[in-house]
């Protein structure tokens, strides 16, 4: 399937490493990056973009950061309203401060939003002719804090590699956040309370030490749905080769140790394997109650998605396109239903986006049941690739972010079009936003007489059962047409080989001599070609004039006609030589010559007189053998085809033709089996097939 989408692209003044959509106002996009500490000409910045229009991005505000500090490596919205928002960012302090053991890597900012756009504009586009609103307020730095354990290495390189916040709950329950180190001597993950505008050390809710030179490639958090007090969170993270989970309470006691459990590890290769490299985990996201993991194969041999239970059981695997050597980023968005789905359609759709090292973006959907019990062993679960967006950026993609989708509750008649946005950034200073239209589900009523019900939800792709039905129907029609075409082709080819159809395909030349003799049938129309027979059939209105001959005549011709064999009309070639076939053969063989050279160039011709020939001869008042008689005569070889068109030597006859002639000669007493076929070599035979064909045609 191919998705329809609109694309908006903008180039900023610095490389970009992080992006996040405002969960309450999906038209505002926050991106951050920079050249790093001490890079002249390229500053460190956070930029707020106006992304309401489907094909245009505009800057609302640009926050210039200190060039003595590191670039922005991670971003996340903490809180937001229609008027303002707070955001967290990962920014390292200067090298000097880091050497002193003070790296305030987690920052918070307050952003004043411009006035809302005019009403009446759809979610995917602004009102016609409307200009982007001008920004009137100023951003404000709210605070900074250090959660990581200070290091005293000579060359500090630790930075905040990952920042993740749990989704905001509808009941305004607590939110948990987590940060993870990068390039640290000993990896570390810190969990903190995220329902604040200015995080502090008092907000820490847990700490996990990973060990020497071990890092968390990615992490994610999700509230435990079954929790009555809404204070327990499920935490998951992955290193290069292992996946861990932990449960943490928001009201954490600092004396409690955070216990983690390894639920899955990539196994080591076989001892005899040529390469000892193992696949590496790159990204991880919760698709409650599952885990979605992106892993890369060693040596750039591709990437795949894993759908895993929190117990560590892998339910599904999805290999990405073969041209994608590795995956660089992953993001997901669940499309919730405001009302329960019908029992016949128990689906909730998750939109998945994966960035490849080849600057492509793969869009995939996964339909899961809306509530427990979940299907065992991945039954009815399937990844479905919807789109492959190629060359979305000039160079490597650094981050992906889906906008949050909150479905409307109004009836279909007043529900505006709905959209899902996907933002991506790159180190080439570019940010791209793809806008995908969503499909209502269940679909709106087709007639105005039907009751209008509130929308249950929206899907990125149409319901699978409808799409599969249409696909199967089209496939069945194509297979039926193909079968009919092949059958017609085979029938035409067989008819041409048998000689009962005009040549169109030239099938007679496809077979070797032995196969041709086995399949070809006698020409039941005498010397007439199949095309001539067909033309005759059409010219006579579809009915061929057949001679008046009863069915019993066919038997007479085939079985009782050969009792008198004569050598009529041979005088003009041999001085009136008459007699049966035996006499002519003996006369020929007395010259010890079986190739007729001893008979002065004259050849023996055995002719079966057909019904039509008898009529012609009667009209000419010339003596002819009676109907169905065999005649043997000598003719000069150069005149044989003139007087007996289609005559062929014994050696050129097909096997079934030889059998017919032997039976006729034996019945006429002019040949016996013990004499062998050698005596018939060099003898021409003519007319038998024509007589048989005429009789059969008359019967039909």
PDB file of N, CA and C in Angstrom, residues 442-474:
ATOM      1  N   UNK A 442     -15.056   3.456  12.992  1.00  0.00           N
ATOM      2  CA  UNK A 442     -15.687   2.932  11.778  1.00  0.00           C
ATOM      3  C   UNK A 442     -15.969   4.049  10.778  1.00  0.00           C
ATOM      4  N   UNK A 443     -16.081   3.709   9.503  1.00  0.00           N
ATOM      5  CA  UNK A 443     -16.269   4.748   8.478  1.00  0.00           C
ATOM      6  C   UNK A 443     -17.577   5.488   8.675  1.00  0.00           C
ATOM      7  N   UNK A 444     -17.652   6.742   8.233  1.00  0.00           N
ATOM      8  CA  UNK A 444     -18.879   7.524   8.377  1.00  0.00           C
ATOM      9  C   UNK A 444     -20.011   6.928   7.568  1.00  0.00           C
ATOM     10  N   UNK A 445     -21.256   7.235   7.887  1.00  0.00           N
ATOM     11  CA  UNK A 445     -22.395   6.677   7.137  1.00  0.00           C
ATOM     12  C   UNK A 445     -22.367   7.108   5.681  1.00  0.00           C
ATOM     13  N   UNK A 446     -22.779   6.185   4.810  1.00  0.00           N
ATOM     14  CA  UNK A 446     -22.766   6.463   3.379  1.00  0.00           C
ATOM     15  C   UNK A 446     -23.987   7.267   2.936  1.00  0.00           C
ATOM     16  N   UNK A 447     -25.071   7.168   3.662  1.00  0.00           N
ATOM     17  CA  UNK A 447     -26.294   7.903   3.304  1.00  0.00           C
ATOM     18  C   UNK A 447     -26.705   8.793   4.460  1.00  0.00           C
ATOM     19  N   UNK A 448     -27.314   9.928   4.174  1.00  0.00           N
ATOM     20  CA  UNK A 448     -27.717  10.855   5.249  1.00  0.00           C
ATOM     21  C   UNK A 448     -28.819  10.299   6.132  1.00  0.00           C
ATOM     22  N   UNK A 449     -29.480   9.225   5.692  1.00  0.00           N
ATOM     23  CA  UNK A 449     -30.576   8.668   6.477  1.00  0.00           C
ATOM     24  C   UNK A 449     -30.073   7.829   7.644  1.00  0.00           C
ATOM     25  N   UNK A 450     -28.827   7.397   7.567  1.00  0.00           N
ATOM     26  CA  UNK A 450     -28.279   6.595   8.651  1.00  0.00           C
ATOM     27  C   UNK A 450     -27.955   7.463   9.859  1.00  0.00           C
ATOM     28  N   UNK A 451     -27.992   6.829  11.023  1.00  0.00           N
ATOM     29  CA  UNK A 451     -27.680   7.550  12.255  1.00  0.00           C
ATOM     30  C   UNK A 451     -26.212   7.939  12.283  1.00  0.00           C
ATOM     31  N   UNK A 452     -25.942   9.183  12.660  1.00  0.00           N
ATOM     32  CA  UNK A 452     -24.559   9.635  12.789  1.00  0.00           C
ATOM     33  C   UNK A 452     -24.077   9.376  14.211  1.00  0.00           C
ATOM     34  N   UNK A 453     -23.039   8.575  14.341  1.00  0.00           N
ATOM     35  CA  UNK A 453     -22.489   8.226  15.640  1.00  0.00           C
ATOM     36  C   UNK A 453     -21.131   8.890  15.824  1.00  0.00           C
ATOM     37  N   UNK A 454     -20.730   9.093  17.057  1.00  0.00           N
ATOM     38  CA  UNK A 454     -19.394   9.678  17.285  1.00  0.00           C
ATOM     39  C   UNK A 454     -18.308   8.780  16.724  1.00  0.00           C
ATOM     40  N   UNK A 455     -17.188   9.409  16.372  1.00  0.00           N
ATOM     41  CA  UNK A 455     -16.065   8.654  15.821  1.00  0.00           C
ATOM     42  C   UNK A 455     -15.440   7.794  16.916  1.00  0.00           C
ATOM     43  N   UNK A 456     -15.197   6.532  16.612  1.00  0.00           N
ATOM     44  CA  UNK A 456     -14.503   5.659  17.554  1.00  0.00           C
ATOM     45  C   UNK A 456     -13.002   5.876  17.503  1.00  0.00           C
ATOM     46  N   UNK A 457     -12.487   6.221  16.334  1.00  0.00           N
ATOM     47  CA  UNK A 457     -11.056   6.439  16.211  1.00  0.00           C
ATOM     48  C   UNK A 457     -10.660   6.703  14.780  1.00  0.00           C
ATOM     49  N   UNK A 458      -9.348   6.917  14.593  1.00  0.00           N
ATOM     50  CA  UNK A 458      -8.785   7.167  13.274  1.00  0.00           C
ATOM     51  C   UNK A 458      -7.614   6.212  13.057  1.00  0.00           C
ATOM     52  N   UNK A 459      -7.424   5.814  11.803  1.00  0.00           N
ATOM     53  CA  UNK A 459      -6.358   4.884  11.457  1.00  0.00           C
ATOM     54  C   UNK A 459      -5.456   5.498  10.397  1.00  0.00           C
ATOM     55  N   UNK A 460      -4.181   5.156  10.475  1.00  0.00           N
ATOM     56  CA  UNK A 460      -3.244   5.608   9.445  1.00  0.00           C
ATOM     57  C   UNK A 460      -3.480   4.871   8.133  1.00  0.00           C
ATOM     58  N   UNK A 461      -3.896   3.619   8.222  1.00  0.00           N
ATOM     59  CA  UNK A 461      -4.205   2.806   7.048  1.00  0.00           C
ATOM     60  C   UNK A 461      -5.627   2.290   7.184  1.00  0.00           C
ATOM     61  N   UNK A 462      -6.341   2.053   6.069  1.00  0.00           N
ATOM     62  CA  UNK A 462      -7.705   1.535   6.138  1.00  0.00           C
ATOM     63  C   UNK A 462      -7.747   0.226   6.897  1.00  0.00           C
ATOM     64  N   UNK A 463      -8.912  -0.154   7.400  1.00  0.00           N
ATOM     65  CA  UNK A 463      -9.032  -1.418   8.148  1.00  0.00           C
ATOM     66  C   UNK A 463      -8.476  -2.583   7.356  1.00  0.00           C
ATOM     67  N   UNK A 464      -7.661  -3.420   7.973  1.00  0.00           N
ATOM     68  CA  UNK A 464      -6.980  -4.500   7.241  1.00  0.00           C
ATOM     69  C   UNK A 464      -7.925  -5.442   6.533  1.00  0.00           C
ATOM     70  N   UNK A 465      -9.080  -5.763   7.154  1.00  0.00           N
ATOM     71  CA  UNK A 465      -9.941  -6.756   6.531  1.00  0.00           C
ATOM     72  C   UNK A 465     -10.516  -6.262   5.218  1.00  0.00           C
ATOM     73  N   UNK A 466     -10.807  -4.951   5.119  1.00  0.00           N
ATOM     74  CA  UNK A 466     -11.331  -4.421   3.860  1.00  0.00           C
ATOM     75  C   UNK A 466     -10.241  -4.377   2.791  1.00  0.00           C
ATOM     76  N   UNK A 467      -9.049  -3.972   3.175  1.00  0.00           N
ATOM     77  CA  UNK A 467      -7.961  -3.902   2.206  1.00  0.00           C
ATOM     78  C   UNK A 467      -7.586  -5.297   1.708  1.00  0.00           C
ATOM     79  N   UNK A 468      -7.575  -6.288   2.618  1.00  0.00           N
ATOM     80  CA  UNK A 468      -7.213  -7.641   2.224  1.00  0.00           C
ATOM     81  C   UNK A 468      -8.262  -8.241   1.303  1.00  0.00           C
ATOM     82  N   UNK A 469      -9.524  -7.932   1.555  1.00  0.00           N
ATOM     83  CA  UNK A 469     -10.585  -8.454   0.694  1.00  0.00           C
ATOM     84  C   UNK A 469     -10.437  -7.918  -0.723  1.00  0.00           C
ATOM     85  N   UNK A 470     -10.194  -6.627  -0.847  1.00  0.00           N
ATOM     86  CA  UNK A 470     -10.008  -6.047  -2.175  1.00  0.00           C
ATOM     87  C   UNK A 470      -8.779  -6.633  -2.863  1.00  0.00           C
ATOM     88  N   UNK A 471      -7.720  -6.840  -2.110  1.00  0.00           N
ATOM     89  CA  UNK A 471      -6.496  -7.418  -2.688  1.00  0.00           C
ATOM     90  C   UNK A 471      -6.741  -8.847  -3.163  1.00  0.00           C
ATOM     91  N   UNK A 472      -7.433  -9.609  -2.336  1.00  0.00           N
ATOM     92  CA  UNK A 472      -7.705 -10.992  -2.713  1.00  0.00           C
ATOM     93  C   UNK A 472      -8.604 -11.057  -3.942  1.00  0.00           C
ATOM     94  N   UNK A 473      -9.599 -10.159  -4.022  1.00  0.00           N
ATOM     95  CA  UNK A 473     -10.484 -10.149  -5.188  1.00  0.00           C
ATOM     96  C   UNK A 473      -9.706  -9.825  -6.457  1.00  0.00           C
ATOM     97  N   UNK A 474      -8.859  -8.803  -6.395  1.00  0.00           N
ATOM     98  CA  UNK A 474      -8.054  -8.443  -7.560  1.00  0.00           C
ATOM     99  C   UNK A 474      -7.123  -9.581  -7.947  1.00  0.00           C
TER     100      UNK A 474
END
